Structures are given as structure tokens and as C-alpha cells.
Amino acid sequence: MNRKKKQIHLSKENEKVFREILTEVCKNSRLLSSNRFVQHGSTSVFRHSVAVAYVSFYIAEKYRIRVDQHALIRGALLHDYFLYDWHEKDDSHKWHGFYHAGKALQNAMEDFALSEIEKETIRRHMFPLNPIPPRCREAWIVTLADKICSGGETAEGLWEKFEEIRNPS
């Protein structure tokens, strides 16, 4: 059974802005290395981060929310910049959900001069698991987009497993 996926698109102008910032972040960081690590289901951390950034920018555009576009996109791209495989059996990964935002922020600060909005976005994106809420629009939008993307990626992974069980090769 083929499921139809809803496509979302930015305006041409914002698509160009998004691609420019994505290119800049990829050139000046270790973000591409996160393609080696699985985030949710079969989605890599890199693909997840790009999806969260795109959905965040889409939400801001669609609902005409005034944001610092550069900070929104960079904060979203770097929100899971922890650079390790949290699925490995390792005691340091046991509390990944609670601590990876801090590790992502630490890594991002090594590679970039971050604005306060970008720091806040990375630090607070795990609300409500981490109980301190975001304090700026950009961080709230990324937090929401992260939940949307994570839910979809996890459900997609479960759907793939279900299909494997139903249709063994």
C-alpha cells in the first residue's frame, strides 16, 4: 500500500534563503557527519535536522510569524548537533533525551559564533521533557517542528516494520 505524503513548500524567495543558510552551515561545521547516525526510525540525524529547519521556516512563513530567519534556520539545523550515535549501548547515552541539547549546544559553540536566539533554540528544544520552556518565538517554533518531524519519522519507521511483517520477502 502506497501512502501519499503531503508536500510542503516554501515561497521561492524563502527557499533560496533556506538553501543559502543550509549550505553555509554545512560548509562551516561537522553537520554532514551526522548523516552517519540514526535519529528516529531510519532517518539520519542530518535528515532530521534539515527537516526540522525546513518545517520551522515553513511554520513561520505560513502563519506570518515574525522571526529572525537566520537564527531560526541555524538553530534548527544545530538543535541535534550532538555528533554521536545515541543508540549505542553506552552509559553516557542512557539519558540522551535529557542531556543531548547541552552537548549539541557545546558542539555548535565550538564551530560557530551563535546568537542568543540560536543558543536558546538549541538549549530548549526538548521542552517539555526538559522542563524549562523556550523564551523566544524561534525556539518555540523549532520545539514544535521537532515534535512534528520526530513523530512522523518514528511512525514511518514503525510503518516500515509493519510492512516487513505483512510482506516478508
GROMACS .gro file of N, CA and C in nm:
model
  507
    1MET      N    1   0.084  -0.118   0.000
    1MET     CA    2   0.000   0.000   0.000
    1MET      C    3   0.088   0.124   0.000
    2ASN      N    4   0.071   0.207  -0.098
    2ASN     CA    5   0.147   0.332  -0.105
    2ASN      C    6   0.069   0.442  -0.037
    3ARG      N    7   0.135   0.506   0.060
    3ARG     CA    8   0.070   0.617   0.128
    3ARG      C    9   0.117   0.747   0.064
    4LYS      N   10   0.023   0.835   0.041
    4LYS     CA   11   0.055   0.964  -0.019
    4LYS      C   12   0.102   1.059   0.091
    5LYS      N   13   0.219   1.118   0.069
    5LYS     CA   14   0.273   1.213   0.166
    5LYS      C   15   0.239   1.354   0.123
    6LYS      N   16   0.198   1.435   0.219
    6LYS     CA   17   0.168   1.575   0.191
    6LYS      C   18   0.300   1.651   0.176
    7GLN      N   19   0.308   1.727   0.070
    7GLN     CA   20   0.427   1.808   0.044
    7GLN      C   21   0.405   1.950   0.096
    8ILE      N   22   0.508   2.003   0.158
    8ILE     CA   23   0.504   2.144   0.198
    8ILE      C   24   0.613   2.216   0.120
    9HIS      N   25   0.588   2.341   0.087
    9HIS     CA   26   0.684   2.418   0.009
    9HIS      C   27   0.692   2.560   0.061
   10LEU      N   28   0.813   2.610   0.065
   10LEU     CA   29   0.836   2.750   0.096
   10LEU      C   30   0.817   2.833  -0.030
   11SER      N   31   0.798   2.962  -0.012
   11SER     CA   32   0.797   3.052  -0.128
   11SER      C   33   0.935   3.044  -0.195
   12LYS      N   34   0.943   3.084  -0.321
   12LYS     CA   35   1.072   3.080  -0.393
   12LYS      C   36   1.179   3.160  -0.319
   13GLU      N   37   1.140   3.277  -0.272
   13GLU     CA   38   1.234   3.363  -0.201
   13GLU      C   39   1.287   3.294  -0.075
   14ASN      N   40   1.196   3.236   0.004
   14ASN     CA   41   1.238   3.171   0.127
   14ASN      C   42   1.310   3.039   0.101
   15GLU      N   43   1.278   2.972  -0.007
   15GLU     CA   44   1.351   2.851  -0.046
   15GLU      C   45   1.498   2.886  -0.071
   16LYS      N   46   1.520   2.999  -0.137
   16LYS     CA   47   1.657   3.045  -0.165
   16LYS      C   48   1.729   3.078  -0.034
   17VAL      N   49   1.663   3.149   0.056
   17VAL     CA   50   1.721   3.183   0.186
   17VAL      C   51   1.757   3.054   0.261
   18PHE      N   52   1.665   2.959   0.262
   18PHE     CA   53   1.687   2.833   0.333
   18PHE      C   54   1.811   2.762   0.278
   19ARG      N   55   1.819   2.749   0.146
   19ARG     CA   56   1.931   2.678   0.083
   19ARG      C   57   2.065   2.747   0.109
   20GLU      N   58   2.065   2.881   0.108
   20GLU     CA   59   2.189   2.955   0.136
   20GLU      C   60   2.238   2.929   0.278
   21ILE      N   61   2.147   2.932   0.374
   21ILE     CA   62   2.186   2.910   0.514
   21ILE      C   63   2.227   2.765   0.535
   22LEU      N   64   2.154   2.671   0.477
   22LEU     CA   65   2.191   2.529   0.487
   22LEU      C   66   2.332   2.507   0.431
   23THR      N   67   2.360   2.564   0.316
   23THR     CA   68   2.493   2.549   0.253
   23THR      C   69   2.602   2.607   0.342
   24GLU      N   70   2.575   2.725   0.397
   24GLU     CA   71   2.673   2.791   0.485
   24GLU      C   72   2.700   2.706   0.609
   25VAL      N   73   2.596   2.653   0.671
   25VAL     CA   74   2.614   2.571   0.792
   25VAL      C   75   2.689   2.442   0.758
   26CYS      N   76   2.655   2.379   0.649
   26CYS     CA   77   2.722   2.254   0.610
   26CYS      C   78   2.870   2.277   0.580
   27LYS      N   79   2.903   2.389   0.516
   27LYS     CA   80   3.042   2.419   0.481
   27LYS      C   81   3.128   2.446   0.603
   28ASN      N   82   3.069   2.504   0.706
   28ASN     CA   83   3.145   2.552   0.821
   28ASN      C   84   3.127   2.468   0.947
   29SER      N   85   3.088   2.343   0.932
   29SER     CA   86   3.062   2.263   1.052
   29SER      C   87   3.079   2.114   1.023
   30ARG      N   88   3.048   2.036   1.125
   30ARG     CA   89   3.052   1.890   1.114
   30ARG      C   90   2.911   1.833   1.092
   31LEU      N   91   2.818   1.917   1.051
   31LEU     CA   92   2.678   1.873   1.038
   31LEU      C   93   2.664   1.754   0.943
   32LEU      N   94   2.734   1.755   0.831
   32LEU     CA   95   2.721   1.644   0.735
   32LEU      C   96   2.762   1.510   0.797
   33SER      N   97   2.852   1.512   0.896
   33SER     CA   98   2.892   1.386   0.960
   33SER      C   99   2.776   1.323   1.037
   34SER      N  100   2.675   1.403   1.070
   34SER     CA  101   2.559   1.348   1.142
   34SER      C  102   2.473   1.259   1.053
   35ASN      N  103   2.506   1.252   0.925
   35ASN     CA  104   2.436   1.162   0.833
   35ASN      C  105   2.466   1.016   0.867
   36ARG      N  106   2.574   0.991   0.942
   36ARG     CA  107   2.612   0.854   0.982
   36ARG      C  108   2.526   0.801   1.096
   37PHE      N  109   2.459   0.889   1.167
   37PHE     CA  110   2.387   0.849   1.288
   37PHE      C  111   2.237   0.846   1.264
   38VAL      N  112   2.172   0.743   1.315
   38VAL     CA  113   2.027   0.731   1.302
   38VAL      C  114   1.963   0.812   1.414
   39GLN      N  115   1.857   0.885   1.380
   39GLN     CA  116   1.784   0.962   1.479
   39GLN      C  117   1.656   0.888   1.519
   40HIS      N  118   1.558   0.884   1.430
   40HIS     CA  119   1.431   0.816   1.457
   40HIS      C  120   1.399   0.726   1.339
   41GLY      N  121   1.356   0.603   1.366
   41GLY     CA  122   1.323   0.510   1.258
   41GLY      C  123   1.446   0.486   1.173
   42SER      N  124   1.438   0.518   1.045
   42SER     CA  125   1.554   0.503   0.955
   42SER      C  126   1.607   0.640   0.911
   43THR      N  127   1.565   0.744   0.976
   43THR     CA  128   1.605   0.881   0.942
   43THR      C  129   1.735   0.918   1.011
   44SER      N  130   1.830   0.971   0.935
   44SER     CA  131   1.957   1.013   0.995
   44SER      C  132   1.938   1.143   1.073
   45VAL      N  133   2.032   1.170   1.162
   45VAL     CA  134   2.029   1.295   1.238
   45VAL      C  135   2.035   1.414   1.141
   46PHE      N  136   2.116   1.402   1.035
   46PHE     CA  137   2.126   1.510   0.936
   46PHE      C  138   1.991   1.535   0.869
   47ARG      N  139   1.929   1.430   0.818
   47ARG     CA  140   1.799   1.447   0.750
   47ARG      C  141   1.694   1.502   0.847
   48HIS      N  142   1.696   1.453   0.970
   48HIS     CA  143   1.603   1.503   1.072
   48HIS      C  144   1.625   1.653   1.095
   49SER      N  145   1.750   1.694   1.110
   49SER     CA  146   1.781   1.834   1.137
   49SER      C  147   1.739   1.925   1.022
   50VAL      N  148   1.764   1.880   0.900
   50VAL     CA  149   1.722   1.959   0.783
   50VAL      C  150   1.569   1.967   0.777
   51ALA      N  151   1.502   1.856   0.806
   51ALA     CA  152   1.355   1.856   0.806
   51ALA      C  153   1.301   1.951   0.912
   52VAL      N  154   1.359   1.948   1.032
   52VAL     CA  155   1.313   2.037   1.139
   52VAL      C  156   1.334   2.183   1.098
   53ALA      N  157   1.446   2.214   1.037
   53ALA     CA  158   1.472   2.351   0.992
   53ALA      C  159   1.371   2.393   0.886
   54TYR      N  160   1.344   2.305   0.791
   54TYR     CA  161   1.251   2.338   0.683
   54TYR      C  162   1.110   2.357   0.738
   55VAL      N  163   1.065   2.265   0.822
   55VAL     CA  164   0.931   2.275   0.880
   55VAL      C  165   0.920   2.400   0.968
   56SER      N  166   1.024   2.431   1.041
   56SER     CA  167   1.025   2.553   1.125
   56SER      C  168   1.006   2.678   1.039
   57PHE      N  169   1.081   2.685   0.931
   57PHE     CA  170   1.073   2.802   0.843
   57PHE      C  171   0.935   2.806   0.775
   58TYR      N  172   0.884   2.689   0.739
   58TYR     CA  173   0.751   2.680   0.678
   58TYR      C  174   0.643   2.731   0.776
   59ILE      N  175   0.651   2.690   0.901
   59ILE     CA  176   0.554   2.735   1.003
   59ILE      C  177   0.559   2.888   1.016
   60ALA      N  178   0.680   2.941   1.026
   60ALA     CA  179   0.694   3.087   1.039
   60ALA      C  180   0.637   3.159   0.917
   61GLU      N  181   0.663   3.105   0.798
   61GLU     CA  182   0.613   3.167   0.676
   61GLU      C  183   0.460   3.155   0.667
   62LYS      N  184   0.409   3.035   0.686
   62LYS     CA  185   0.265   3.010   0.670
   62LYS      C  186   0.181   3.094   0.766
   63TYR      N  187   0.226   3.103   0.890
   63TYR     CA  188   0.148   3.176   0.991
   63TYR      C  189   0.198   3.319   1.012
   64ARG      N  190   0.286   3.363   0.923
   64ARG     CA  191   0.337   3.501   0.923
   64ARG      C  192   0.389   3.543   1.061
   65ILE      N  193   0.470   3.455   1.119
   65ILE     CA  194   0.530   3.482   1.249
   65ILE      C  195   0.662   3.555   1.225
   66ARG      N  196   0.675   3.671   1.284
   66ARG     CA  197   0.800   3.747   1.267
   66ARG      C  198   0.911   3.677   1.345
   67VAL      N  199   1.014   3.638   1.272
   67VAL     CA  200   1.128   3.570   1.334
   67VAL      C  201   1.258   3.621   1.273
   68ASP      N  202   1.365   3.594   1.342
   68ASP     CA  203   1.499   3.612   1.285
   68ASP      C  204   1.522   3.487   1.200
   69GLN      N  205   1.506   3.499   1.069
   69GLN     CA  206   1.512   3.383   0.980
   69GLN      C  207   1.644   3.309   0.991
   70HIS      N  208   1.752   3.383   0.994
   70HIS     CA  209   1.885   3.323   1.001
   70HIS      C  210   1.900   3.242   1.130
   71ALA      N  211   1.860   3.301   1.242
   71ALA     CA  212   1.871   3.233   1.372
   71ALA      C  213   1.776   3.113   1.379
   72LEU      N  214   1.657   3.127   1.325
   72LEU     CA  215   1.561   3.016   1.324
   72LEU      C  216   1.618   2.896   1.251
   73ILE      N  217   1.668   2.918   1.130
   73ILE     CA  218   1.718   2.808   1.049
   73ILE      C  219   1.845   2.749   1.109
   74ARG      N  220   1.939   2.833   1.149
   74ARG     CA  221   2.063   2.780   1.208
   74ARG      C  222   2.036   2.707   1.339
   75GLY      N  223   1.952   2.764   1.423
   75GLY     CA  224   1.918   2.697   1.549
   75GLY      C  225   1.855   2.561   1.525
   76ALA      N  226   1.767   2.555   1.426
   76ALA     CA  227   1.701   2.428   1.392
   76ALA      C  228   1.801   2.327   1.335
   77LEU      N  229   1.888   2.373   1.246
   77LEU     CA  230   1.987   2.281   1.188
   77LEU      C  231   2.081   2.225   1.294
   78LEU      N  232   2.108   2.303   1.398
   78LEU     CA  233   2.205   2.263   1.501
   78LEU      C  234   2.140   2.209   1.628
   79HIS      N  235   2.008   2.197   1.631
   79HIS     CA  236   1.941   2.158   1.755
   79HIS      C  237   1.980   2.018   1.803
   80ASP      N  238   2.017   1.929   1.713
   80ASP     CA  239   2.061   1.793   1.749
   80ASP      C  240   2.206   1.769   1.707
   81TYR      N  241   2.289   1.867   1.726
   81TYR     CA  242   2.429   1.864   1.684
   81TYR      C  243   2.517   1.796   1.789
   82PHE      N  244   2.472   1.681   1.838
   82PHE     CA  245   2.543   1.610   1.945
   82PHE      C  246   2.654   1.521   1.892
   83LEU      N  247   2.648   1.479   1.765
   83LEU     CA  248   2.755   1.410   1.693
   83LEU      C  249   2.797   1.275   1.753
   84TYR      N  250   2.701   1.196   1.793
   84TYR     CA  251   2.729   1.058   1.835
   84TYR      C  252   2.606   0.973   1.806
   85ASP      N  253   2.624   0.841   1.812
   85ASP     CA  254   2.511   0.750   1.790
   85ASP      C  255   2.449   0.717   1.925
   86TRP      N  256   2.338   0.778   1.955
   86TRP     CA  257   2.275   0.759   2.086
   86TRP      C  258   2.212   0.622   2.102
   87HIS      N  259   2.210   0.542   1.995
   87HIS     CA  260   2.156   0.407   2.005
   87HIS      C  261   2.259   0.307   2.055
   88GLU      N  262   2.388   0.344   2.054
   88GLU     CA  263   2.493   0.254   2.103
   88GLU      C  264   2.473   0.229   2.251
   89LYS      N  265   2.501   0.104   2.290
   89LYS     CA  266   2.491   0.068   2.432
   89LYS      C  267   2.612   0.129   2.504
   90ASP      N  268   2.588   0.239   2.568
   90ASP     CA  269   2.695   0.315   2.633
   90ASP      C  270   2.627   0.395   2.744
   91ASP      N  271   2.680   0.384   2.865
   91ASP     CA  272   2.618   0.454   2.978
   91ASP      C  273   2.607   0.605   2.956
   92SER      N  274   2.698   0.662   2.877
   92SER     CA  275   2.691   0.806   2.855
   92SER      C  276   2.571   0.846   2.770
   93HIS      N  277   2.507   0.750   2.704
   93HIS     CA  278   2.390   0.779   2.620
   93HIS      C  279   2.259   0.745   2.690
   94LYS      N  280   2.269   0.690   2.810
   94LYS     CA  281   2.150   0.643   2.881
   94LYS      C  282   2.043   0.752   2.897
   95TRP      N  283   2.085   0.872   2.924
   95TRP     CA  284   1.991   0.982   2.947
   95TRP      C  285   1.994   1.082   2.831
   96HIS      N  286   2.013   1.030   2.711
   96HIS     CA  287   2.027   1.112   2.591
   96HIS      C  288   1.917   1.218   2.579
   97GLY      N  289   1.793   1.181   2.601
   97GLY     CA  290   1.682   1.274   2.586
   97GLY      C  291   1.696   1.397   2.674
   98PHE      N  292   1.756   1.378   2.791
   98PHE     CA  293   1.771   1.489   2.885
   98PHE      C  294   1.896   1.574   2.859
   99TYR      N  295   2.002   1.511   2.806
   99TYR     CA  296   2.131   1.580   2.801
   99TYR      C  297   2.181   1.617   2.662
  100HIS      N  298   2.119   1.565   2.556
  100HIS     CA  299   2.179   1.590   2.424
  100HIS      C  300   2.170   1.736   2.380
  101ALA      N  301   2.073   1.810   2.428
  101ALA     CA  302   2.064   1.952   2.390
  101ALA      C  303   2.187   2.028   2.438
  102GLY      N  304   2.233   1.997   2.558
  102GLY     CA  305   2.354   2.061   2.611
  102GLY      C  306   2.477   2.025   2.529
  103LYS      N  307   2.488   1.898   2.490
  103LYS     CA  308   2.601   1.854   2.408
  103LYS      C  309   2.594   1.919   2.270
  104ALA      N  310   2.474   1.928   2.213
  104ALA     CA  311   2.457   1.993   2.083
  104ALA      C  312   2.499   2.140   2.092
  105LEU      N  313   2.460   2.207   2.198
  105LEU     CA  314   2.498   2.348   2.216
  105LEU      C  315   2.649   2.362   2.229
  106GLN      N  316   2.710   2.276   2.307
  106GLN     CA  317   2.856   2.278   2.325
  106GLN      C  318   2.926   2.261   2.189
  107ASN      N  319   2.885   2.164   2.111
  107ASN     CA  320   2.946   2.141   1.979
  107ASN      C  321   2.922   2.259   1.885
  108ALA      N  322   2.801   2.313   1.887
  108ALA     CA  323   2.768   2.427   1.799
  108ALA      C  324   2.853   2.549   1.835
  109MET      N  325   2.876   2.569   1.965
  109MET     CA  326   2.957   2.683   2.008
  109MET      C  327   3.104   2.666   1.969
  110GLU      N  328   3.148   2.542   1.952
  110GLU     CA  329   3.286   2.518   1.906
  110GLU      C  330   3.301   2.557   1.758
  111ASP      N  331   3.194   2.541   1.681
  111ASP     CA  332   3.202   2.562   1.536
  111ASP      C  333   3.147   2.696   1.489
  112PHE      N  334   3.067   2.764   1.571
  112PHE     CA  335   3.001   2.888   1.529
  112PHE      C  336   3.001   2.991   1.640
  113ALA      N  337   2.994   3.118   1.601
  113ALA     CA  338   2.959   3.225   1.693
  113ALA      C  339   2.807   3.231   1.689
  114LEU      N  340   2.743   3.189   1.796
  114LEU     CA  341   2.597   3.178   1.799
  114LEU      C  342   2.532   3.301   1.860
  115SER      N  343   2.417   3.338   1.807
  115SER     CA  344   2.336   3.444   1.868
  115SER      C  345   2.264   3.386   1.990
  116GLU      N  346   2.209   3.473   2.072
  116GLU     CA  347   2.134   3.427   2.190
  116GLU      C  348   2.011   3.345   2.147
  117ILE      N  349   1.948   3.385   2.037
  117ILE     CA  350   1.831   3.310   1.987
  117ILE      C  351   1.872   3.169   1.947
  118GLU      N  352   1.985   3.156   1.878
  118GLU     CA  353   2.032   3.023   1.837
  118GLU      C  354   2.065   2.937   1.958
  119LYS      N  355   2.132   2.995   2.057
  119LYS     CA  356   2.164   2.921   2.180
  119LYS      C  357   2.036   2.874   2.249
  120GLU      N  358   1.941   2.965   2.263
  120GLU     CA  359   1.813   2.934   2.328
  120GLU      C  360   1.740   2.823   2.253
  121THR      N  361   1.742   2.829   2.121
  121THR     CA  362   1.674   2.729   2.038
  121THR      C  363   1.734   2.591   2.060
  122ILE      N  364   1.865   2.582   2.058
  122ILE     CA  365   1.932   2.453   2.077
  122ILE      C  366   1.910   2.403   2.220
  123ARG      N  367   1.929   2.490   2.317
  123ARG     CA  368   1.921   2.453   2.459
  123ARG      C  369   1.782   2.406   2.501
  124ARG      N  370   1.676   2.468   2.445
  124ARG     CA  371   1.540   2.443   2.496
  124ARG      C  372   1.452   2.356   2.408
  125HIS      N  373   1.504   2.301   2.299
  125HIS     CA  374   1.418   2.229   2.204
  125HIS      C  375   1.355   2.101   2.261
  126MET      N  376   1.403   2.053   2.373
  126MET     CA  377   1.348   1.929   2.430
  126MET      C  378   1.236   1.953   2.531
  127PHE      N  379   1.185   2.075   2.538
  127PHE     CA  380   1.068   2.101   2.622
  127PHE      C  381   0.950   2.021   2.564
  128PRO      N  382   0.869   1.954   2.643
  128PRO     CA  383   0.859   1.956   2.789
  128PRO      C  384   0.938   1.846   2.861
  129LEU      N  385   1.009   1.757   2.787
  129LEU     CA  386   1.091   1.657   2.857
  129LEU      C  387   1.189   1.727   2.950
  130ASN      N  388   1.258   1.826   2.900
  130ASN     CA  389   1.337   1.915   2.985
  130ASN      C  390   1.243   2.028   3.024
  131PRO      N  391   1.219   2.048   3.154
  131PRO     CA  392   1.104   2.129   3.197
  131PRO      C  393   1.114   2.281   3.181
  132ILE      N  394   1.228   2.334   3.138
  132ILE     CA  395   1.237   2.480   3.124
  132ILE      C  396   1.195   2.517   2.982
  133PRO      N  397   1.087   2.596   2.969
  133PRO     CA  398   1.034   2.627   2.835
  133PRO      C  399   1.120   2.727   2.759
  134PRO      N  400   1.108   2.726   2.627
  134PRO     CA  401   1.176   2.827   2.545
  134PRO      C  402   1.127   2.967   2.580
  135ARG      N  403   1.213   3.068   2.552
  135ARG     CA  404   1.178   3.207   2.583
  135ARG      C  405   1.166   3.294   2.460
  136CYS      N  406   1.181   3.236   2.342
  136CYS     CA  407   1.169   3.318   2.220
  136CYS      C  408   1.088   3.241   2.116
  137ARG      N  409   1.031   3.316   2.023
  137ARG     CA  410   0.947   3.256   1.917
  137ARG      C  411   1.020   3.147   1.840
  138GLU      N  412   1.144   3.178   1.803
  138GLU     CA  413   1.221   3.084   1.721
  138GLU      C  414   1.236   2.950   1.792
  139ALA      N  415   1.267   2.953   1.920
  139ALA     CA  416   1.284   2.828   1.996
  139ALA      C  417   1.151   2.752   2.009
  140TRP      N  418   1.041   2.825   2.027
  140TRP     CA  419   0.910   2.759   2.034
  140TRP      C  420   0.877   2.691   1.901
  141ILE      N  421   0.905   2.760   1.792
  141ILE     CA  422   0.874   2.704   1.659
  141ILE      C  423   0.958   2.579   1.634
  142VAL      N  424   1.087   2.584   1.666
  142VAL     CA  425   1.174   2.467   1.646
  142VAL      C  426   1.130   2.352   1.737
  143THR      N  427   1.091   2.384   1.859
  143THR     CA  428   1.042   2.279   1.950
  143THR      C  429   0.920   2.209   1.890
  144LEU      N  430   0.827   2.286   1.835
  144LEU     CA  431   0.708   2.228   1.772
  144LEU      C  432   0.747   2.148   1.647
  145ALA      N  433   0.829   2.205   1.561
  145ALA     CA  434   0.870   2.136   1.438
  145ALA      C  435   0.944   2.007   1.470
  146ASP      N  436   1.024   2.008   1.576
  146ASP     CA  437   1.097   1.887   1.617
  146ASP      C  438   1.000   1.776   1.656
  147LYS      N  439   0.894   1.812   1.728
  147LYS     CA  440   0.794   1.711   1.768
  147LYS      C  441   0.720   1.658   1.644
  148ILE      N  442   0.686   1.746   1.552
  148ILE     CA  443   0.617   1.705   1.429
  148ILE      C  444   0.705   1.608   1.350
  149CYS      N  445   0.830   1.646   1.328
  149CYS     CA  446   0.920   1.562   1.249
  149CYS      C  447   0.953   1.431   1.320
  150SER      N  448   0.980   1.438   1.450
  150SER     CA  449   1.012   1.316   1.526
  150SER      C  450   0.897   1.218   1.523
  151GLY      N  451   0.777   1.268   1.542
  151GLY     CA  452   0.659   1.181   1.537
  151GLY      C  453   0.643   1.115   1.402
  152GLY      N  454   0.659   1.192   1.296
  152GLY     CA  455   0.648   1.137   1.161
  152GLY      C  456   0.756   1.035   1.130
  153GLU      N  457   0.879   1.064   1.171
  153GLU     CA  458   0.990   0.971   1.146
  153GLU      C  459   0.972   0.841   1.223
  154THR      N  460   0.929   0.852   1.347
  154THR     CA  461   0.907   0.733   1.428
  154THR      C  462   0.793   0.650   1.371
  155ALA      N  463   0.684   0.716   1.334
  155ALA     CA  464   0.569   0.645   1.276
  155ALA      C  465   0.608   0.580   1.144
  156GLU      N  466   0.687   0.648   1.063
  156GLU     CA  467   0.733   0.592   0.935
  156GLU      C  468   0.815   0.466   0.960
  157GLY      N  469   0.902   0.470   1.061
  157GLY     CA  470   0.982   0.352   1.095
  157GLY      C  471   0.895   0.236   1.139
  158LEU      N  472   0.793   0.265   1.218
  158LEU     CA  473   0.700   0.160   1.261
  158LEU      C  474   0.622   0.106   1.143
  159TRP      N  475   0.580   0.194   1.053
  159TRP     CA  476   0.507   0.152   0.934
  159TRP      C  477   0.593   0.060   0.848
  160GLU      N  478   0.722   0.094   0.832
  160GLU     CA  479   0.814   0.010   0.754
  160GLU      C  480   0.826  -0.129   0.816
  161LYS      N  481   0.837  -0.135   0.950
  161LYS     CA  482   0.846  -0.265   1.018
  161LYS      C  483   0.717  -0.344   0.999
  162PHE      N  484   0.604  -0.277   1.008
  162PHE     CA  485   0.475  -0.343   0.988
  162PHE      C  486   0.466  -0.402   0.847
  163GLU      N  487   0.510  -0.325   0.748
  163GLU     CA  488   0.509  -0.372   0.609
  163GLU      C  489   0.600  -0.494   0.591
  164GLU      N  490   0.716  -0.495   0.659
  164GLU     CA  491   0.807  -0.609   0.651
  164GLU      C  492   0.741  -0.735   0.708
  165ILE      N  493   0.668  -0.719   0.816
  165ILE     CA  494   0.600  -0.834   0.878
  165ILE      C  495   0.488  -0.883   0.787
  166ARG      N  496   0.412  -0.791   0.730
  166ARG     CA  497   0.300  -0.828   0.642
  166ARG      C  498   0.346  -0.888   0.510
  167ASN      N  499   0.458  -0.839   0.460
  167ASN     CA  500   0.506  -0.881   0.327
  167ASN      C  501   0.650  -0.932   0.334
  168PRO      N  502   0.673  -1.047   0.400
  168PRO     CA  503   0.811  -1.097   0.407
  168PRO      C  504   0.863  -1.133   0.268
  169SER      N  505   0.993  -1.113   0.246
  169SER     CA  506   1.047  -1.143   0.112
  169SER      C  507   1.076  -1.290   0.094
   0.00000   0.00000   0.00000
